[in-house]
Amino acid sequence: MAYEYLPVMAQSSAPKPPRLLASPSKPAWSQLSKPVAGLRVALLTSAALRLNRQAPFAPVEDLTYRLIPSDSKPSEIVIDHHSRIGPVPRQNPEIVFPMAALRILAEKQIVGSLSPVHVSFMGGIRRHHEIENELAPAIARELKQAAVDLALLVPY
């Protein structure tokens, strides 16, 4: 049987339904309780970063996260995100995980201190209910355990 290349390509390149913009049912913004120079800061990235010794993210709809220690080296970081943004973030993870820049802010006492861990998860997931009710609370617990005052989201 011949492989039907054109119908398969037409189906894979067919327009996809638009993504719905989902708003959280309970916005959780809060005022800073002290100056930024006194805050412990963590990075959150949706680039599906992990250390080379950690389990890979699943290619699609992965609702897990990885903790990245503050003292991790860029050479240890792997990007599992399926985005077509290109190879540049893979060559320089600082673009999607600005750890060196955050370290400089801490050294200059612009921020108080770095969290011992930072959090990475897979962006582009459409399972909004699970993100809001499972993934986000789990990440919040990790940040609370690390005594984080301020989390900076770096979207991918």
CSV table of N, CA and C in Angstrom, one decimal:
chain,number,residue,atom,x,y,z
A,1,MET,N,0.8,-1.2,0.0
A,1,MET,CA,0.0,0.0,0.0
A,1,MET,C,0.9,1.2,0.0
A,2,ALA,N,0.6,2.2,-0.8
A,2,ALA,CA,1.4,3.4,-1.0
A,2,ALA,C,1.1,4.3,0.2
A,3,TYR,N,2.1,5.0,0.6
A,3,TYR,CA,2.0,6.0,1.7
A,3,TYR,C,1.3,7.3,1.2
A,4,GLU,N,0.3,7.7,1.8
A,4,GLU,CA,-0.5,8.9,1.3
A,4,GLU,C,0.1,10.1,1.9
A,5,TYR,N,1.2,10.6,1.3
A,5,TYR,CA,2.0,11.7,1.9
A,5,TYR,C,1.2,13.0,1.9
A,6,LEU,N,0.5,13.4,0.8
A,6,LEU,CA,-0.1,14.7,0.8
A,6,LEU,C,-1.3,14.8,1.8
A,7,PRO,N,-2.2,13.8,1.9
A,7,PRO,CA,-3.2,13.9,2.9
A,7,PRO,C,-2.7,14.0,4.3
A,8,VAL,N,-1.6,13.3,4.6
A,8,VAL,CA,-1.0,13.3,6.0
A,8,VAL,C,-0.4,14.7,6.2
A,9,MET,N,0.3,15.3,5.2
A,9,MET,CA,0.9,16.6,5.4
A,9,MET,C,-0.2,17.7,5.5
A,10,ALA,N,-1.3,17.5,4.7
A,10,ALA,CA,-2.4,18.5,4.8
A,10,ALA,C,-3.0,18.5,6.2
A,11,GLN,N,-3.2,17.3,6.7
A,11,GLN,CA,-3.8,17.2,8.1
A,11,GLN,C,-2.9,17.8,9.1
A,12,SER,N,-1.6,17.5,9.0
A,12,SER,CA,-0.7,18.0,10.1
A,12,SER,C,-0.5,19.5,10.0
A,13,SER,N,-0.6,20.1,8.8
A,13,SER,CA,-0.5,21.5,8.7
A,13,SER,C,-1.8,22.3,8.7
A,14,ALA,N,-2.9,21.5,8.9
A,14,ALA,CA,-4.2,22.2,8.9
A,14,ALA,C,-4.3,23.2,10.1
A,15,PRO,N,-5.1,24.2,9.9
A,15,PRO,CA,-5.2,25.2,11.0
A,15,PRO,C,-5.7,24.5,12.3
A,16,LYS,N,-5.1,24.9,13.4
A,16,LYS,CA,-5.5,24.3,14.7
A,16,LYS,C,-6.5,25.3,15.3
A,17,PRO,N,-7.3,24.8,16.2
A,17,PRO,CA,-8.2,25.7,16.9
A,17,PRO,C,-7.4,26.7,17.7
A,18,PRO,N,-7.9,27.9,17.9
A,18,PRO,CA,-7.2,28.9,18.6
A,18,PRO,C,-7.1,28.5,20.1
A,19,ARG,N,-6.0,28.9,20.7
A,19,ARG,CA,-5.8,28.7,22.1
A,19,ARG,C,-6.7,29.7,22.9
A,20,LEU,N,-7.3,29.2,23.9
A,20,LEU,CA,-8.2,30.0,24.7
A,20,LEU,C,-7.4,30.7,25.8
A,21,LEU,N,-7.6,32.0,26.0
A,21,LEU,CA,-6.9,32.7,27.1
A,21,LEU,C,-7.7,32.4,28.4
A,22,ALA,N,-7.0,31.7,29.3
A,22,ALA,CA,-7.7,31.3,30.5
A,22,ALA,C,-7.2,32.2,31.7
A,23,SER,N,-8.1,32.7,32.4
A,23,SER,CA,-7.8,33.5,33.6
A,23,SER,C,-8.0,32.7,34.8
A,24,PRO,N,-7.1,32.8,35.8
A,24,PRO,CA,-7.2,32.0,37.0
A,24,PRO,C,-8.6,32.4,37.7
A,25,SER,N,-9.2,31.4,38.3
A,25,SER,CA,-10.4,31.6,39.0
A,25,SER,C,-10.2,32.4,40.3
A,26,LYS,N,-9.0,32.3,40.9
A,26,LYS,CA,-8.7,33.1,42.1
A,26,LYS,C,-7.4,33.7,42.0
A,27,PRO,N,-7.3,34.9,41.4
A,27,PRO,CA,-6.0,35.6,41.3
A,27,PRO,C,-5.3,35.7,42.6
A,28,ALA,N,-4.0,35.5,42.6
A,28,ALA,CA,-3.3,35.4,43.9
A,28,ALA,C,-2.1,36.4,44.0
A,29,TRP,N,-2.3,37.6,43.4
A,29,TRP,CA,-1.3,38.6,43.5
A,29,TRP,C,-1.3,39.2,44.9
A,30,SER,N,-0.2,39.6,45.4
A,30,SER,CA,-0.2,40.2,46.7
A,30,SER,C,0.9,41.3,46.7
A,31,GLN,N,0.7,42.2,47.6
A,31,GLN,CA,1.7,43.3,47.8
A,31,GLN,C,2.9,42.8,48.4
A,32,LEU,N,4.1,43.5,48.0
A,32,LEU,CA,5.3,43.1,48.7
A,32,LEU,C,5.3,43.6,50.1
A,33,SER,N,5.8,42.8,51.0
A,33,SER,CA,5.7,43.2,52.4
A,33,SER,C,7.0,43.9,52.9
A,34,LYS,N,8.0,43.9,52.1
A,34,LYS,CA,9.2,44.6,52.4
A,34,LYS,C,9.9,45.1,51.1
A,35,PRO,N,11.0,45.9,51.2
A,35,PRO,CA,11.7,46.3,50.0
A,35,PRO,C,12.3,45.2,49.3
A,36,VAL,N,12.4,45.3,48.0
A,36,VAL,CA,13.0,44.2,47.1
A,36,VAL,C,14.4,43.9,47.6
A,37,ALA,N,15.1,44.8,48.1
A,37,ALA,CA,16.5,44.6,48.6
A,37,ALA,C,16.5,43.6,49.8
A,38,GLY,N,15.4,43.3,50.4
A,38,GLY,CA,15.3,42.4,51.5
A,38,GLY,C,14.6,41.1,51.2
A,39,LEU,N,14.3,40.9,49.9
A,39,LEU,CA,13.5,39.7,49.5
A,39,LEU,C,14.4,38.5,49.0
A,40,ARG,N,14.0,37.3,49.3
A,40,ARG,CA,14.6,36.1,48.8
A,40,ARG,C,13.8,35.9,47.5
A,41,VAL,N,14.6,35.7,46.4
A,41,VAL,CA,14.0,35.7,45.0
A,41,VAL,C,14.3,34.3,44.4
A,42,ALA,N,13.3,33.8,43.7
A,42,ALA,CA,13.4,32.6,42.9
A,42,ALA,C,13.0,32.9,41.5
A,43,LEU,N,13.5,32.1,40.5
A,43,LEU,CA,13.1,32.1,39.1
A,43,LEU,C,12.1,31.0,38.9
A,44,LEU,N,11.1,31.3,38.1
A,44,LEU,CA,10.2,30.3,37.5
A,44,LEU,C,10.3,30.4,36.0
A,45,THR,N,10.6,29.3,35.4
A,45,THR,CA,10.7,29.3,33.9
A,45,THR,C,9.7,28.3,33.3
A,46,SER,N,9.1,28.6,32.2
A,46,SER,CA,8.2,27.7,31.5
A,46,SER,C,8.9,27.0,30.3
A,47,ALA,N,10.3,27.0,30.4
A,47,ALA,CA,11.1,26.5,29.3
A,47,ALA,C,11.3,25.0,29.4
A,48,ALA,N,10.7,24.3,30.4
A,48,ALA,CA,11.0,22.9,30.6
A,48,ALA,C,12.5,22.6,30.8
A,49,LEU,N,13.1,23.4,31.6
A,49,LEU,CA,14.5,23.1,31.9
A,49,LEU,C,14.7,22.0,33.0
A,50,ARG,N,15.8,21.4,32.9
A,50,ARG,CA,16.1,20.4,33.9
A,50,ARG,C,17.6,20.2,33.9
A,51,LEU,N,18.1,19.6,35.0
A,51,LEU,CA,19.5,19.3,35.0
A,51,LEU,C,19.7,18.0,34.3
A,52,ASN,N,20.9,17.8,33.7
A,52,ASN,CA,21.1,16.6,32.9
A,52,ASN,C,20.9,15.3,33.7
A,53,ARG,N,20.9,15.3,35.0
A,53,ARG,CA,20.8,14.1,35.8
A,53,ARG,C,19.3,13.9,36.2
A,54,GLN,N,18.4,14.9,35.8
A,54,GLN,CA,17.0,14.7,36.2
A,54,GLN,C,16.2,14.1,35.0
A,55,ALA,N,15.1,13.5,35.4
A,55,ALA,CA,14.2,12.9,34.4
A,55,ALA,C,13.7,13.9,33.4
A,56,PRO,N,13.7,13.5,32.1
A,56,PRO,CA,13.2,14.5,31.0
A,56,PRO,C,11.7,14.8,31.2
A,57,PHE,N,11.3,15.9,30.7
A,57,PHE,CA,9.9,16.3,30.6
A,57,PHE,C,9.3,15.5,29.5
A,58,ALA,N,8.0,15.1,29.6
A,58,ALA,CA,7.3,14.4,28.5
A,58,ALA,C,7.1,15.4,27.4
A,59,PRO,N,7.1,15.0,26.2
A,59,PRO,CA,7.0,15.9,25.0
A,59,PRO,C,5.7,16.8,25.0
A,60,VAL,N,4.6,16.3,25.5
A,60,VAL,CA,3.4,17.0,25.4
A,60,VAL,C,2.6,17.0,26.8
A,61,GLU,N,2.1,18.1,27.2
A,61,GLU,CA,1.2,18.2,28.3
A,61,GLU,C,1.8,17.7,29.6
A,62,ASP,N,3.0,17.9,29.9
A,62,ASP,CA,3.7,17.4,31.1
A,62,ASP,C,3.3,18.4,32.2
A,63,LEU,N,2.7,17.9,33.3
A,63,LEU,CA,2.3,18.7,34.4
A,63,LEU,C,3.2,18.6,35.6
A,64,THR,N,4.5,18.1,35.4
A,64,THR,CA,5.5,18.0,36.4
A,64,THR,C,6.4,19.3,36.4
A,65,TYR,N,7.2,19.4,37.4
A,65,TYR,CA,8.2,20.5,37.5
A,65,TYR,C,9.5,19.9,38.0
A,66,ARG,N,10.5,20.7,37.8
A,66,ARG,CA,11.9,20.4,38.2
A,66,ARG,C,12.4,21.5,39.1
A,67,LEU,N,13.1,21.1,40.1
A,67,LEU,CA,13.8,22.1,41.0
A,67,LEU,C,15.2,22.2,40.5
A,68,ILE,N,15.7,23.4,40.3
A,68,ILE,CA,17.0,23.7,39.8
A,68,ILE,C,17.8,24.4,40.9
A,69,PRO,N,18.8,23.8,41.5
A,69,PRO,CA,19.5,24.5,42.6
A,69,PRO,C,20.2,25.7,42.1
A,70,SER,N,20.3,26.7,43.0
A,70,SER,CA,21.0,28.0,42.6
A,70,SER,C,22.4,27.8,42.1
A,71,ASP,N,23.1,26.8,42.6
A,71,ASP,CA,24.5,26.7,42.3
A,71,ASP,C,24.7,25.8,41.0
A,72,SER,N,23.6,25.5,40.3
A,72,SER,CA,23.8,24.7,39.0
A,72,SER,C,24.6,25.5,38.0
A,73,LYS,N,25.3,24.7,37.2
A,73,LYS,CA,26.1,25.3,36.1
A,73,LYS,C,25.3,25.3,34.8
A,74,PRO,N,25.5,26.3,34.0
A,74,PRO,CA,24.8,26.3,32.7
A,74,PRO,C,25.0,25.0,31.9
A,75,SER,N,26.2,24.4,32.0
A,75,SER,CA,26.5,23.2,31.2
A,75,SER,C,25.7,22.0,31.7
A,76,GLU,N,25.1,22.1,32.9
A,76,GLU,CA,24.2,21.0,33.4
A,76,GLU,C,22.8,21.1,33.0
A,77,ILE,N,22.4,22.2,32.4
A,77,ILE,CA,21.0,22.5,32.1
A,77,ILE,C,20.6,22.0,30.7
A,78,VAL,N,19.5,21.3,30.6
A,78,VAL,CA,18.9,20.8,29.4
A,78,VAL,C,17.6,21.4,29.2
A,79,ILE,N,17.2,21.8,27.9
A,79,ILE,CA,15.9,22.3,27.7
A,79,ILE,C,15.1,21.2,26.9
A,80,ASP,N,14.0,20.8,27.5
A,80,ASP,CA,13.1,19.8,26.9
A,80,ASP,C,11.9,20.4,26.2
A,81,HIS,N,11.7,21.7,26.2
A,81,HIS,CA,10.5,22.4,25.7
A,81,HIS,C,10.4,22.1,24.2
A,82,HIS,N,9.2,21.9,23.7
A,82,HIS,CA,8.9,21.5,22.3
A,82,HIS,C,8.7,22.7,21.4
A,83,SER,N,9.0,23.9,21.9
A,83,SER,CA,8.7,25.1,21.1
A,83,SER,C,9.7,25.1,19.9
A,84,ARG,N,9.2,25.8,18.9
A,84,ARG,CA,10.0,26.0,17.7
A,84,ARG,C,10.8,27.4,17.7
A,85,ILE,N,11.0,27.9,18.8
A,85,ILE,CA,11.7,29.2,18.9
A,85,ILE,C,13.0,29.2,18.3
A,86,GLY,N,13.7,28.1,18.4
A,86,GLY,CA,15.0,28.0,17.8
A,86,GLY,C,16.1,27.5,18.8
A,87,PRO,N,17.3,27.3,18.2
A,87,PRO,CA,18.4,26.7,19.0
A,87,PRO,C,19.1,27.7,20.0
A,88,VAL,N,18.8,29.0,19.9
A,88,VAL,CA,19.6,29.9,20.7
A,88,VAL,C,19.4,29.7,22.2
A,89,PRO,N,18.2,29.5,22.7
A,89,PRO,CA,18.1,29.2,24.2
A,89,PRO,C,18.8,27.9,24.6
A,90,ARG,N,18.8,27.0,23.6
A,90,ARG,CA,19.5,25.7,24.0
A,90,ARG,C,21.0,25.9,24.1
A,91,GLN,N,21.6,26.9,23.3
A,91,GLN,CA,23.0,27.2,23.4
A,91,GLN,C,23.3,28.1,24.6
A,92,ASN,N,22.3,28.9,25.0
A,92,ASN,CA,22.6,29.8,26.1
A,92,ASN,C,21.3,29.8,27.0
A,93,PRO,N,21.2,28.9,28.0
A,93,PRO,CA,20.0,28.8,28.8
A,93,PRO,C,19.8,30.1,29.6
A,94,GLU,N,20.7,31.0,29.7
A,94,GLU,CA,20.6,32.2,30.5
A,94,GLU,C,19.4,33.1,29.9
A,95,ILE,N,19.1,32.9,28.6
A,95,ILE,CA,18.1,33.6,27.9
A,95,ILE,C,16.7,33.3,28.6
A,96,VAL,N,16.5,32.0,28.9
A,96,VAL,CA,15.2,31.6,29.5
A,96,VAL,C,15.3,31.3,31.0
A,97,PHE,N,16.6,31.4,31.5
A,97,PHE,CA,16.8,31.1,33.0
A,97,PHE,C,18.0,32.1,33.4
A,98,PRO,N,17.7,33.4,33.6
A,98,PRO,CA,18.7,34.4,33.8
A,98,PRO,C,19.3,34.3,35.2
A,99,MET,N,19.9,33.2,35.5
A,99,MET,CA,20.5,32.9,36.8
A,99,MET,C,21.7,33.8,37.1
A,100,ALA,N,22.6,34.0,36.1
A,100,ALA,CA,23.8,34.9,36.3
A,100,ALA,C,23.3,36.3,36.6
A,101,ALA,N,22.3,36.8,35.8
A,101,ALA,CA,21.8,38.2,36.0
A,101,ALA,C,21.2,38.3,37.4
A,102,LEU,N,20.5,37.3,37.9
A,102,LEU,CA,19.9,37.3,39.2
A,102,LEU,C,21.0,37.3,40.3
A,103,ARG,N,22.1,36.5,40.1
A,103,ARG,CA,23.2,36.5,41.0
A,103,ARG,C,23.9,37.9,41.1
A,104,ILE,N,24.0,38.6,40.0
A,104,ILE,CA,24.6,40.0,40.0
A,104,ILE,C,23.7,40.9,40.8
A,105,LEU,N,22.4,40.8,40.7
A,105,LEU,CA,21.4,41.6,41.4
A,105,LEU,C,21.6,41.3,42.9
A,106,ALA,N,21.8,40.1,43.3
A,106,ALA,CA,22.0,39.7,44.7
A,106,ALA,C,23.3,40.3,45.2
A,107,GLU,N,24.4,40.2,44.4
A,107,GLU,CA,25.7,40.7,44.8
A,107,GLU,C,25.7,42.2,45.0
A,108,LYS,N,24.9,42.9,44.2
A,108,LYS,CA,24.8,44.3,44.3
A,108,LYS,C,23.8,44.8,45.3
A,109,GLN,N,23.2,43.8,46.0
A,109,GLN,CA,22.2,44.0,47.0
A,109,GLN,C,20.9,44.7,46.5
A,110,ILE,N,20.6,44.5,45.2
A,110,ILE,CA,19.4,45.0,44.6
A,110,ILE,C,18.2,44.1,45.0
A,111,VAL,N,18.5,42.8,45.1
A,111,VAL,CA,17.6,41.9,45.7
A,111,VAL,C,18.3,41.3,47.0
A,112,GLY,N,17.5,40.8,47.9
A,112,GLY,CA,18.1,40.4,49.1
A,112,GLY,C,18.9,39.1,49.0
A,113,SER,N,18.4,38.1,48.5
A,113,SER,CA,19.2,36.8,48.4
A,113,SER,C,18.5,35.9,47.3
A,114,LEU,N,19.2,34.9,46.9
A,114,LEU,CA,18.7,33.9,46.0
A,114,LEU,C,18.1,32.8,46.7
A,115,SER,N,17.0,32.3,46.2
A,115,SER,CA,16.4,31.0,46.7
A,115,SER,C,17.4,29.9,46.5
A,116,PRO,N,17.5,28.9,47.4
A,116,PRO,CA,18.4,27.8,47.1
A,116,PRO,C,17.9,27.0,45.9
A,117,VAL,N,16.7,27.1,45.5
A,117,VAL,CA,16.1,26.4,44.4
A,117,VAL,C,15.3,27.3,43.5
A,118,HIS,N,15.2,26.9,42.2
A,118,HIS,CA,14.3,27.6,41.3
A,118,HIS,C,13.5,26.6,40.6
A,119,VAL,N,12.4,27.0,39.9
A,119,VAL,CA,11.4,26.0,39.4
A,119,VAL,C,11.3,26.1,37.9
A,120,SER,N,11.2,25.0,37.3
A,120,SER,CA,11.0,24.9,35.8
A,120,SER,C,9.9,24.0,35.6
A,121,PHE,N,9.0,24.4,34.6
A,121,PHE,CA,7.9,23.6,34.2
A,121,PHE,C,7.7,23.7,32.7
A,122,MET,N,6.8,22.9,32.1
A,122,MET,CA,6.6,23.0,30.7
A,122,MET,C,5.5,24.0,30.4
A,123,GLY,N,5.8,25.0,29.6
A,123,GLY,CA,4.8,26.0,29.2
A,123,GLY,C,4.0,25.5,28.0
A,124,GLY,N,3.0,26.2,27.7
A,124,GLY,CA,2.1,25.9,26.5
A,124,GLY,C,1.1,24.8,26.8
A,125,ILE,N,0.9,24.4,28.0
A,125,ILE,CA,0.0,23.4,28.4
A,125,ILE,C,-1.5,23.9,28.4
A,126,ARG,N,-2.4,23.2,27.8
A,126,ARG,CA,-3.8,23.6,27.7
A,126,ARG,C,-4.7,23.1,28.8
A,127,ARG,N,-4.1,22.3,29.7
A,127,ARG,CA,-4.9,21.8,30.8
A,127,ARG,C,-5.0,22.7,32.0
A,128,HIS,N,-5.7,23.8,31.8
A,128,HIS,CA,-5.8,24.9,32.7
A,128,HIS,C,-6.2,24.5,34.1
A,129,HIS,N,-7.3,23.7,34.2
A,129,HIS,CA,-7.8,23.3,35.5
A,129,HIS,C,-6.7,22.6,36.3
A,130,GLU,N,-6.0,21.7,35.7
A,130,GLU,CA,-4.9,20.9,36.4
A,130,GLU,C,-3.8,21.9,36.8
A,131,ILE,N,-3.5,22.8,35.9
A,131,ILE,CA,-2.4,23.8,36.2
A,131,ILE,C,-2.8,24.6,37.5
A,132,GLU,N,-4.0,25.1,37.5
A,132,GLU,CA,-4.4,25.9,38.6
A,132,GLU,C,-4.6,25.2,39.9
A,133,ASN,N,-5.1,23.9,39.8
A,133,ASN,CA,-5.4,23.2,41.0
A,133,ASN,C,-4.4,22.2,41.4
A,134,GLU,N,-3.4,21.8,40.6
A,134,GLU,CA,-2.4,20.8,41.0
A,134,GLU,C,-1.0,21.4,40.8
A,135,LEU,N,-0.6,21.8,39.6
A,135,LEU,CA,0.7,22.2,39.4
A,135,LEU,C,1.1,23.5,40.2
A,136,ALA,N,0.3,24.5,40.0
A,136,ALA,CA,0.6,25.8,40.7
A,136,ALA,C,0.7,25.7,42.2
A,137,PRO,N,-0.3,25.0,42.9
A,137,PRO,CA,-0.2,24.8,44.3
A,137,PRO,C,1.1,24.0,44.7
A,138,ALA,N,1.5,23.0,43.9
A,138,ALA,CA,2.7,22.2,44.3
A,138,ALA,C,3.9,23.1,44.2
A,139,ILE,N,4.0,23.9,43.1
A,139,ILE,CA,5.1,24.9,43.0
A,139,ILE,C,5.1,25.9,44.2
A,140,ALA,N,3.9,26.4,44.5
A,140,ALA,CA,3.8,27.3,45.6
A,140,ALA,C,4.3,26.7,46.9
A,141,ARG,N,4.0,25.5,47.1
A,141,ARG,CA,4.5,24.8,48.4
A,141,ARG,C,6.0,24.7,48.4
A,142,GLU,N,6.6,24.4,47.2
A,142,GLU,CA,8.1,24.3,47.1
A,142,GLU,C,8.7,25.7,47.4
A,143,LEU,N,8.1,26.8,46.9
A,143,LEU,CA,8.6,28.1,47.1
A,143,LEU,C,8.5,28.5,48.5
A,144,LYS,N,7.4,28.1,49.1
A,144,LYS,CA,7.1,28.5,50.5
A,144,LYS,C,8.2,27.7,51.4
A,145,GLN,N,8.4,26.5,51.1
A,145,GLN,CA,9.4,25.7,51.8
A,145,GLN,C,10.8,26.3,51.7
A,146,ALA,N,11.1,26.9,50.6
A,146,ALA,CA,12.4,27.6,50.4
A,146,ALA,C,12.4,29.0,50.9
A,147,ALA,N,11.3,29.4,51.6
A,147,ALA,CA,11.2,30.8,52.1
A,147,ALA,C,11.4,31.9,51.1
A,148,VAL,N,10.8,31.7,49.9
A,148,VAL,CA,10.9,32.6,48.8
A,148,VAL,C,9.8,33.7,49.0
A,149,ASP,N,10.3,35.0,48.9
A,149,ASP,CA,9.4,36.1,49.0
A,149,ASP,C,8.8,36.6,47.7
A,150,LEU,N,9.7,36.4,46.6
A,150,LEU,CA,9.3,36.9,45.3
A,150,LEU,C,9.7,35.9,44.2
A,151,ALA,N,8.8,35.5,43.4
A,151,ALA,CA,9.1,34.6,42.3
A,151,ALA,C,9.0,35.4,40.9
A,152,LEU,N,10.0,35.3,40.1
A,152,LEU,CA,10.0,36.0,38.8
A,152,LEU,C,9.8,35.0,37.7
A,153,LEU,N,8.7,35.1,37.0
A,153,LEU,CA,8.4,34.2,35.9
A,153,LEU,C,9.1,34.7,34.6
A,154,VAL,N,9.8,33.7,34.0
A,154,VAL,CA,10.4,33.9,32.8
A,154,VAL,C,9.8,33.0,31.8
A,155,PRO,N,8.8,33.5,31.0
A,155,PRO,CA,8.1,32.7,30.1
A,155,PRO,C,8.9,32.3,28.8
A,156,TYR,N,8.6,31.2,28.3
A,156,TYR,CA,9.3,30.7,27.1
A,156,TYR,C,8.4,30.6,25.9
